[in-house]
Short mmCIF file of C-alpha atoms in Angstrom, two decimals:
data_model
loop_
_atom_site.label_atom_id
_atom_site.label_comp_id
_atom_site.label_asym_id
_atom_site.label_seq_id
_atom_site.Cartn_x
_atom_site.Cartn_y
_atom_site.Cartn_z
CA MET A 1 5.34 -227.15 34.64
CA ARG A 2 2.64 -225.38 36.65
CA ALA A 3 -0.72 -224.50 35.16
CA VAL A 4 -4.15 -223.39 36.30
CA VAL A 5 -6.69 -225.99 35.24
CA MET A 6 -10.48 -225.76 35.23
CA GLN A 7 -12.75 -228.73 35.78
CA ASP A 8 -16.33 -228.87 36.98
CA GLY A 9 -16.33 -225.08 37.13
CA LYS A 10 -13.49 -224.96 39.67
CA LEU A 11 -9.93 -223.71 39.26
CA ARG A 12 -6.82 -225.29 40.73
CA VAL A 13 -3.06 -225.11 40.21
CA GLU A 14 -1.31 -228.36 39.41
CA GLU A 15 1.73 -229.81 37.67
CA VAL A 16 1.17 -230.80 34.03
CA ALA A 17 3.50 -232.04 31.31
CA GLU A 18 5.29 -229.34 29.34
CA PRO A 19 3.85 -229.16 25.79
CA VAL A 20 6.06 -230.20 22.89
CA ALA A 21 6.44 -228.02 19.81
CA GLY A 22 5.59 -229.94 16.64
CA ALA A 23 6.36 -229.11 13.03
CA GLY A 24 6.08 -225.37 12.43
CA GLU A 25 5.58 -224.66 16.13
CA VAL A 26 7.41 -222.77 18.85
CA LEU A 27 7.74 -223.27 22.61
CA VAL A 28 7.06 -220.00 24.41
CA GLU A 29 7.44 -218.94 28.05
CA VAL A 30 4.35 -217.06 29.21
CA LEU A 31 5.12 -213.58 30.55
CA ALA A 32 1.57 -212.31 31.04
CA CYS A 33 -1.96 -213.48 30.28
CA GLY A 34 -5.20 -211.57 30.61
CA ILE A 35 -8.26 -213.05 32.29
CA CYS A 36 -11.08 -212.72 29.78
CA GLY A 37 -14.78 -212.50 30.47
CA SER A 38 -15.22 -215.54 28.26
CA ASP A 39 -13.02 -217.48 30.70
CA LEU A 40 -15.49 -216.61 33.44
CA HIS A 41 -18.35 -217.65 31.15
CA CYS A 42 -16.66 -220.96 30.32
CA ALA A 43 -16.12 -221.77 33.99
CA ALA A 44 -19.69 -220.94 34.96
CA HIS A 45 -21.56 -221.90 31.77
CA GLY A 46 -19.32 -224.42 29.98
CA ALA A 47 -22.15 -226.82 29.16
CA GLU A 48 -24.31 -224.02 27.74
CA LEU A 49 -21.42 -222.71 25.62
CA ASN A 50 -20.77 -226.22 24.30
CA ALA A 51 -24.45 -226.58 23.43
CA ALA A 52 -24.33 -223.27 21.52
CA THR A 53 -21.20 -224.18 19.54
CA ARG A 54 -22.58 -227.67 18.84
CA THR A 55 -25.79 -226.20 17.44
CA ALA A 56 -24.11 -223.38 15.52
CA LEU A 57 -20.95 -225.09 14.29
CA GLY A 58 -21.41 -228.82 14.80
CA VAL A 59 -18.58 -229.10 17.33
CA GLU A 60 -18.14 -228.59 21.06
CA LEU A 61 -15.65 -225.91 22.07
CA MET A 62 -14.34 -227.75 25.13
CA ASP A 63 -14.06 -231.32 26.38
CA LEU A 64 -15.57 -230.79 29.81
CA ALA A 65 -14.85 -234.37 30.83
CA ARG A 66 -11.18 -233.37 31.06
CA PRO A 67 -9.32 -230.43 32.62
CA VAL A 68 -9.20 -227.26 30.51
CA VAL A 69 -6.33 -224.74 30.62
CA PHE A 70 -7.66 -221.25 29.89
CA GLY A 71 -5.69 -218.32 28.53
CA HIS A 72 -5.97 -216.71 25.08
CA GLU A 73 -4.78 -213.13 25.77
CA PHE A 74 -1.04 -213.41 26.18
CA VAL A 75 2.50 -212.26 25.54
CA GLY A 76 5.46 -214.63 25.84
CA ARG A 77 9.15 -215.17 25.18
CA VAL A 78 10.47 -217.60 22.56
CA VAL A 79 12.23 -220.56 24.24
CA SER A 80 12.86 -223.00 21.38
CA TYR A 81 11.70 -224.00 17.92
CA GLY A 82 10.20 -227.25 16.72
CA PRO A 83 11.12 -228.98 13.46
CA GLY A 84 10.43 -227.37 10.10
CA THR A 85 10.55 -223.79 11.36
CA ALA A 86 12.15 -220.73 9.75
CA GLN A 87 13.23 -219.34 13.15
CA ARG A 88 12.85 -215.77 11.93
CA ILE A 89 12.35 -214.40 15.46
CA PRO A 90 15.40 -214.79 17.74
CA ILE A 91 15.13 -216.99 20.82
CA GLY A 92 14.52 -214.78 23.85
CA SER A 93 12.34 -212.32 21.94
CA ARG A 94 8.88 -211.41 23.17
CA VAL A 95 5.93 -212.32 20.95
CA VAL A 96 2.16 -212.12 20.70
CA SER A 97 -0.02 -214.38 18.60
CA MET A 98 -3.55 -215.25 17.74
CA PRO A 99 -4.50 -218.05 20.17
CA ALA A 100 -4.57 -220.85 17.64
CA LEU A 101 -2.46 -223.78 16.50
CA LEU A 102 -2.51 -224.30 12.74
CA ARG A 103 -2.72 -228.08 12.84
CA ASP A 104 -4.69 -230.46 10.60
CA GLN A 105 -7.31 -230.21 13.32
CA PRO A 106 -6.97 -226.56 14.47
CA VAL A 107 -6.65 -225.99 18.22
CA TYR A 108 -8.02 -222.86 19.89
CA LEU A 109 -5.70 -222.15 22.79
CA GLY A 110 -7.42 -221.45 26.06
CA PHE A 111 -10.19 -223.96 25.40
CA ALA A 112 -8.23 -227.21 25.20
CA GLY A 113 -6.63 -229.59 27.68
CA PRO A 114 -3.14 -229.61 29.25
CA GLU A 115 -1.64 -231.22 26.13
CA ALA A 116 -2.29 -227.92 24.28
CA PRO A 117 -2.54 -225.47 27.16
CA GLY A 118 -3.64 -221.89 27.03
CA ALA A 119 -1.56 -219.26 28.77
CA TYR A 120 -2.75 -219.95 32.32
CA ALA A 121 0.49 -221.97 32.29
CA GLU A 122 4.22 -221.42 32.48
CA ARG A 123 4.80 -222.42 28.86
CA ILE A 124 2.69 -222.84 25.73
CA VAL A 125 3.16 -223.93 22.13
CA LEU A 126 2.34 -221.51 19.30
CA SER A 127 2.33 -221.68 15.52
CA GLU A 128 5.37 -219.88 14.10
CA ALA A 129 3.37 -218.47 11.19
CA LEU A 130 1.16 -216.47 13.57
CA LEU A 131 3.92 -214.95 15.75
CA ILE A 132 4.38 -211.18 15.93
CA GLU A 133 7.55 -209.88 17.58
CA VAL A 134 7.06 -207.28 20.30
CA PRO A 135 9.38 -204.25 20.00
CA GLU A 136 11.57 -203.45 23.01
CA ASP A 137 9.75 -200.19 23.77
CA VAL A 138 6.32 -201.87 24.14
CA PRO A 139 5.63 -202.86 27.76
CA THR A 140 4.75 -206.51 28.29
CA GLU A 141 1.50 -205.68 30.09
CA LEU A 142 0.29 -203.54 27.19
CA ALA A 143 1.24 -206.19 24.63
CA ALA A 144 -0.97 -208.62 26.57
CA LEU A 145 -3.97 -206.44 25.66
CA THR A 146 -3.60 -207.15 21.94
CA GLU A 147 -6.18 -209.93 21.83
CA PRO A 148 -9.10 -208.15 23.55
CA LEU A 149 -8.30 -204.99 21.61
CA ALA A 150 -8.45 -207.04 18.40
CA VAL A 151 -11.97 -208.12 19.36
CA ALA A 152 -12.89 -204.45 19.78
CA TYR A 153 -11.13 -203.56 16.53
CA ARG A 154 -13.30 -206.06 14.64
CA THR A 155 -16.41 -204.92 16.52
CA VAL A 156 -15.88 -201.33 15.38
CA ALA A 157 -15.00 -202.47 11.85
CA LYS A 158 -18.25 -204.46 11.76
CA ALA A 159 -20.16 -201.25 12.43
CA GLU A 160 -18.97 -199.72 9.14
CA LEU A 161 -19.25 -196.29 10.69
CA ALA A 162 -20.58 -193.62 8.37
CA GLN A 163 -19.14 -190.13 8.40
CA HIS A 164 -20.54 -188.10 11.32
CA ALA A 165 -21.83 -191.27 13.04
CA VAL A 166 -22.48 -190.94 16.77
CA PRO A 167 -21.62 -194.15 18.65
CA PHE A 168 -23.35 -195.35 21.82
CA VAL A 169 -21.52 -197.99 23.89
CA VAL A 170 -23.78 -199.94 26.25
CA GLY A 171 -21.73 -201.57 29.00
CA CYS A 172 -18.27 -200.45 30.10
CA GLY A 173 -16.69 -203.79 30.95
CA PRO A 174 -13.39 -204.73 29.27
CA ILE A 175 -14.82 -205.10 25.75
CA GLY A 176 -16.95 -201.97 25.98
CA LEU A 177 -13.93 -200.04 27.25
CA ALA A 178 -11.78 -201.46 24.46
CA VAL A 179 -14.44 -200.44 21.91
CA ILE A 180 -14.32 -196.90 23.31
CA ALA A 181 -10.51 -196.88 22.92
CA ILE A 182 -10.75 -198.02 19.29
CA LEU A 183 -13.47 -195.44 18.53
CA ARG A 184 -11.30 -192.72 20.06
CA MET A 185 -8.28 -193.86 18.02
CA ARG A 186 -10.39 -193.61 14.86
CA GLY A 187 -11.49 -190.08 15.72
CA CYS A 188 -15.16 -190.96 16.11
CA GLY A 189 -17.37 -188.89 18.32
CA PRO A 190 -18.97 -187.73 20.34
CA ILE A 191 -18.80 -191.14 22.04
CA ILE A 192 -21.66 -191.85 24.43
CA ALA A 193 -21.19 -194.61 27.03
CA ALA A 194 -23.58 -195.99 29.63
CA ASP A 195 -22.98 -198.17 32.67
CA LEU A 196 -24.54 -198.49 36.11
CA SER A 197 -21.13 -198.60 37.81
CA PRO A 198 -19.45 -195.28 38.69
CA GLU A 199 -16.06 -197.01 38.56
CA ARG A 200 -16.71 -198.26 35.02
CA ARG A 201 -18.01 -194.85 33.95
CA GLU A 202 -14.79 -193.27 35.17
CA LEU A 203 -12.75 -195.82 33.20
CA ALA A 204 -14.87 -194.99 30.14
CA ARG A 205 -13.98 -191.32 30.54
CA ARG A 206 -10.29 -192.13 30.84
CA LEU A 207 -10.39 -194.26 27.71
CA GLY A 208 -12.06 -191.59 25.60
CA ALA A 209 -15.84 -191.42 26.09
CA ASP A 210 -17.11 -187.86 25.63
CA VAL A 211 -20.34 -188.36 27.59
CA VAL A 212 -20.95 -191.02 30.23
CA VAL A 213 -24.43 -191.81 31.49
CA ASP A 214 -25.75 -193.47 34.62
CA PRO A 215 -28.91 -195.21 33.36
CA ALA A 216 -30.32 -195.15 36.89
CA VAL A 217 -30.33 -191.35 36.74
CA ASP A 218 -30.68 -190.32 33.09
CA ASP A 219 -32.20 -191.87 29.97
CA PRO A 220 -29.13 -192.80 27.91
CA TYR A 221 -31.16 -192.93 24.70
CA GLN A 222 -32.26 -189.31 25.13
CA VAL A 223 -28.66 -188.31 25.84
CA TRP A 224 -27.52 -190.21 22.75
CA MET A 225 -30.14 -188.62 20.49
CA ALA A 226 -29.32 -185.15 21.85
CA ALA A 227 -25.66 -185.73 20.97
CA ALA A 228 -26.64 -186.93 17.47
CA ALA A 229 -29.03 -184.04 16.76
CA THR A 230 -28.24 -181.95 13.70
CA ASP A 231 -29.98 -179.55 11.36
CA ASP A 232 -27.30 -179.96 8.70
CA PRO A 233 -28.71 -182.07 5.82
CA ASP A 234 -25.20 -183.13 4.85
CA LYS A 235 -24.72 -184.78 8.26
CA MET A 236 -28.12 -186.40 8.60
CA ALA A 237 -28.60 -190.17 8.39
CA ALA A 238 -30.35 -191.60 5.35
CA PRO A 239 -34.15 -191.65 5.72
CA THR A 240 -36.02 -194.87 6.43
CA THR A 241 -39.27 -195.86 4.73
CA LEU A 242 -41.70 -195.07 7.56
CA ALA A 243 -39.79 -192.60 9.75
CA GLY A 244 -38.47 -190.60 6.81
CA PRO A 245 -35.57 -188.19 7.37
CA LEU A 246 -34.71 -187.50 11.02
CA PRO A 247 -32.74 -184.51 12.32
CA LEU A 248 -30.01 -186.88 13.50
CA CYS A 249 -26.54 -187.93 12.46
CA PRO A 250 -26.14 -191.67 11.75
CA THR A 251 -26.47 -193.63 15.00
CA VAL A 252 -24.58 -196.81 15.89
CA ALA A 253 -24.93 -198.78 19.13
CA PHE A 254 -22.51 -201.33 20.57
CA GLU A 255 -24.06 -203.92 22.90
CA CYS A 256 -21.22 -204.94 25.23
CA VAL A 257 -23.19 -206.33 28.19
CA GLY A 258 -24.40 -209.79 27.17
CA VAL A 259 -27.40 -210.15 29.49
CA PRO A 260 -30.99 -210.86 28.46
CA GLY A 261 -33.09 -207.83 27.65
CA ILE A 262 -30.37 -205.48 26.43
CA ILE A 263 -30.97 -206.13 22.72
CA GLN A 264 -34.68 -205.35 23.17
CA GLN A 265 -33.80 -202.18 25.08
CA LEU A 266 -31.73 -201.12 22.10
CA VAL A 267 -34.48 -202.08 19.65
CA ALA A 268 -36.97 -200.01 21.60
CA GLY A 269 -34.72 -197.04 22.34
CA SER A 270 -32.70 -196.62 19.15
CA PRO A 271 -33.72 -194.15 16.45
CA ALA A 272 -34.92 -195.53 13.14
CA GLY A 273 -32.08 -196.65 10.88
CA THR A 274 -29.66 -197.39 13.72
CA ARG A 275 -27.03 -200.07 13.30
CA ILE A 276 -26.65 -202.27 16.41
CA VAL A 277 -23.48 -204.33 16.81
CA VAL A 278 -23.74 -207.09 19.42
CA ALA A 279 -20.45 -208.07 21.08
CA GLY A 280 -21.80 -209.09 24.50
CA LEU A 281 -21.90 -212.87 24.95
CA CYS A 282 -25.30 -213.76 26.38
CA MET A 283 -25.30 -217.39 27.55
CA THR A 284 -29.05 -217.77 28.02
CA THR A 285 -32.10 -217.49 25.78
CA ASP A 286 -33.10 -213.91 24.99
CA THR A 287 -36.03 -212.30 23.19
CA PHE A 288 -36.69 -209.11 21.29
CA GLU A 289 -39.55 -207.64 19.22
CA PRO A 290 -38.75 -208.17 15.53
CA ALA A 291 -41.69 -206.02 14.40
CA GLN A 292 -40.20 -202.99 16.15
CA ALA A 293 -36.82 -203.63 14.53
CA ILE A 294 -38.45 -204.04 11.12
CA LEU A 295 -40.59 -200.90 11.40
CA LYS A 296 -37.48 -198.92 12.35
CA GLU A 297 -35.34 -200.70 9.73
CA LEU A 298 -32.69 -201.43 12.33
CA ASP A 299 -29.53 -203.26 11.25
CA ILE A 300 -28.48 -205.79 13.93
CA ARG A 301 -25.09 -207.46 13.57
CA PHE A 302 -23.23 -209.97 15.72
CA VAL A 303 -19.45 -210.16 16.05
CA LEU A 304 -16.88 -212.68 17.30
CA MET A 305 -13.08 -212.63 17.39
CA TYR A 306 -11.10 -211.17 14.44
CA THR A 307 -9.09 -212.12 11.37
CA PRO A 308 -5.28 -212.55 11.40
CA GLU A 309 -5.05 -209.24 9.54
CA GLU A 310 -7.17 -207.48 12.16
CA PHE A 311 -5.06 -208.96 14.97
CA ALA A 312 -1.87 -207.73 13.29
CA ALA A 313 -3.36 -204.29 12.59
CA THR A 314 -4.45 -203.96 16.22
CA PHE A 315 -0.95 -204.76 17.46
CA ALA A 316 0.56 -202.29 14.97
CA HIS A 317 -1.64 -199.50 16.37
CA LEU A 318 -0.77 -200.52 19.92
CA ALA A 319 2.98 -200.65 19.21
CA ALA A 320 2.82 -197.25 17.50
CA GLY A 321 1.34 -195.68 20.65
CA GLU A 322 -1.95 -194.88 18.92
CA LEU A 323 -4.04 -196.72 21.52
CA GLU A 324 -3.98 -195.25 25.02
CA VAL A 325 -5.27 -198.22 26.97
CA ALA A 326 -3.23 -198.38 30.18
CA PRO A 327 -6.37 -197.62 32.29
CA LEU A 328 -7.71 -201.05 31.28
CA LEU A 329 -5.04 -202.69 33.45
CA THR A 330 -6.29 -202.95 37.02
CA GLY A 331 -4.22 -205.72 38.58
CA THR A 332 -1.71 -208.56 38.27
CA VAL A 333 -1.83 -211.88 40.13
CA GLY A 334 0.14 -215.11 40.29
CA MET A 335 -1.33 -218.50 39.47
CA ASP A 336 -2.28 -219.24 43.06
CA ALA A 337 -4.53 -216.16 43.11
CA VAL A 338 -6.39 -216.78 39.84
CA ALA A 339 -9.50 -218.19 41.54
CA ASP A 340 -9.68 -215.08 43.72
CA ALA A 341 -9.21 -212.90 40.64
CA PHE A 342 -12.18 -214.62 38.98
CA GLU A 343 -14.27 -213.70 41.99
CA ARG A 344 -13.04 -210.10 41.86
CA LEU A 345 -13.99 -209.83 38.20
CA ARG A 346 -17.44 -211.26 38.90
CA THR A 347 -18.15 -208.87 41.77
CA SER A 348 -15.88 -205.80 41.65
CA PRO A 349 -16.75 -203.05 39.14
CA ALA A 350 -13.37 -201.43 39.89
CA ASP A 351 -11.58 -204.19 37.95
CA ALA A 352 -11.33 -204.29 34.17
CA LYS A 353 -8.38 -206.40 33.00
CA ILE A 354 -6.44 -208.52 35.49
CA LEU A 355 -3.24 -210.12 34.19
CA ILE A 356 -1.68 -213.40 35.31
CA ASP A 357 2.10 -213.42 35.79
CA PRO A 358 3.19 -217.07 36.07
CA THR A 359 6.42 -216.06 37.83
CA LEU A 360 4.63 -214.59 40.87
#
């Protein structure tokens, strides 16, 4: 079968062996796969990412001495079942799944070699236990957004938003936009979003941001605090030790940029007592001023991926039409154009989520 492989930071299309479904596994034809920002990071900073996972978890995410087949945001069609399967979903049905194989040594699809390819390929193997059937009325391209929306779903859950909280989303790339969509679904607001790109700010509006800010023109922190201002004691955030009570609703910030300096900007600009949730994947060393965070009693949290329950809940909301996320989709390419799509995503602020259709 054909697959897009990455090696030495470069992408190419080549023929690889079709994967074989083992016990409890299913062979699936890929219908669509999203290009994730982490794919771009892995191609450009694979060694740094391996160093981070080795230090944090004791393992390397990828074997960079061999080709890697990306692709962890996908929807596919069931082709056949391996041994020891219940076969509860009919062959020919569309499915989504967490990108993992439940083997003795778990495999994270999209970060392994051609023997366990991610969905930058014509066919993949999935674990039957993780499959979710896609209803007929859910478009394939929307189903392919389940995985990045699940990341945003967990990001918002991690914030543990208090009643009357005013969220501030920093960075309107795909994850920031998905966070805005989840916040809107949950009825949070007003939602403040900031990005230097006018194209991204427009996408933020379409996905539910109430106020969008160009940081080159206006101070987003002042805009955020103006939106959070209240003289109602029942809506005010709990007081902190040094700042005491402030005439503000609870404030929560979502860092969705992942470049050095943004966390410190949030530390410096956020009101006392703010919760900061970091979803942006910064691949280089960063610094911030702990004393400022301590004096303000800021709560800084970091988030990655999601649980199986959060993935399933995200898809349920999507299938029920409760997430209006079509504006996230900005293009579809075939395998031969994936390298060009990577370049578009690195350089074009007009693009958010580009899908790969292996049949093109």
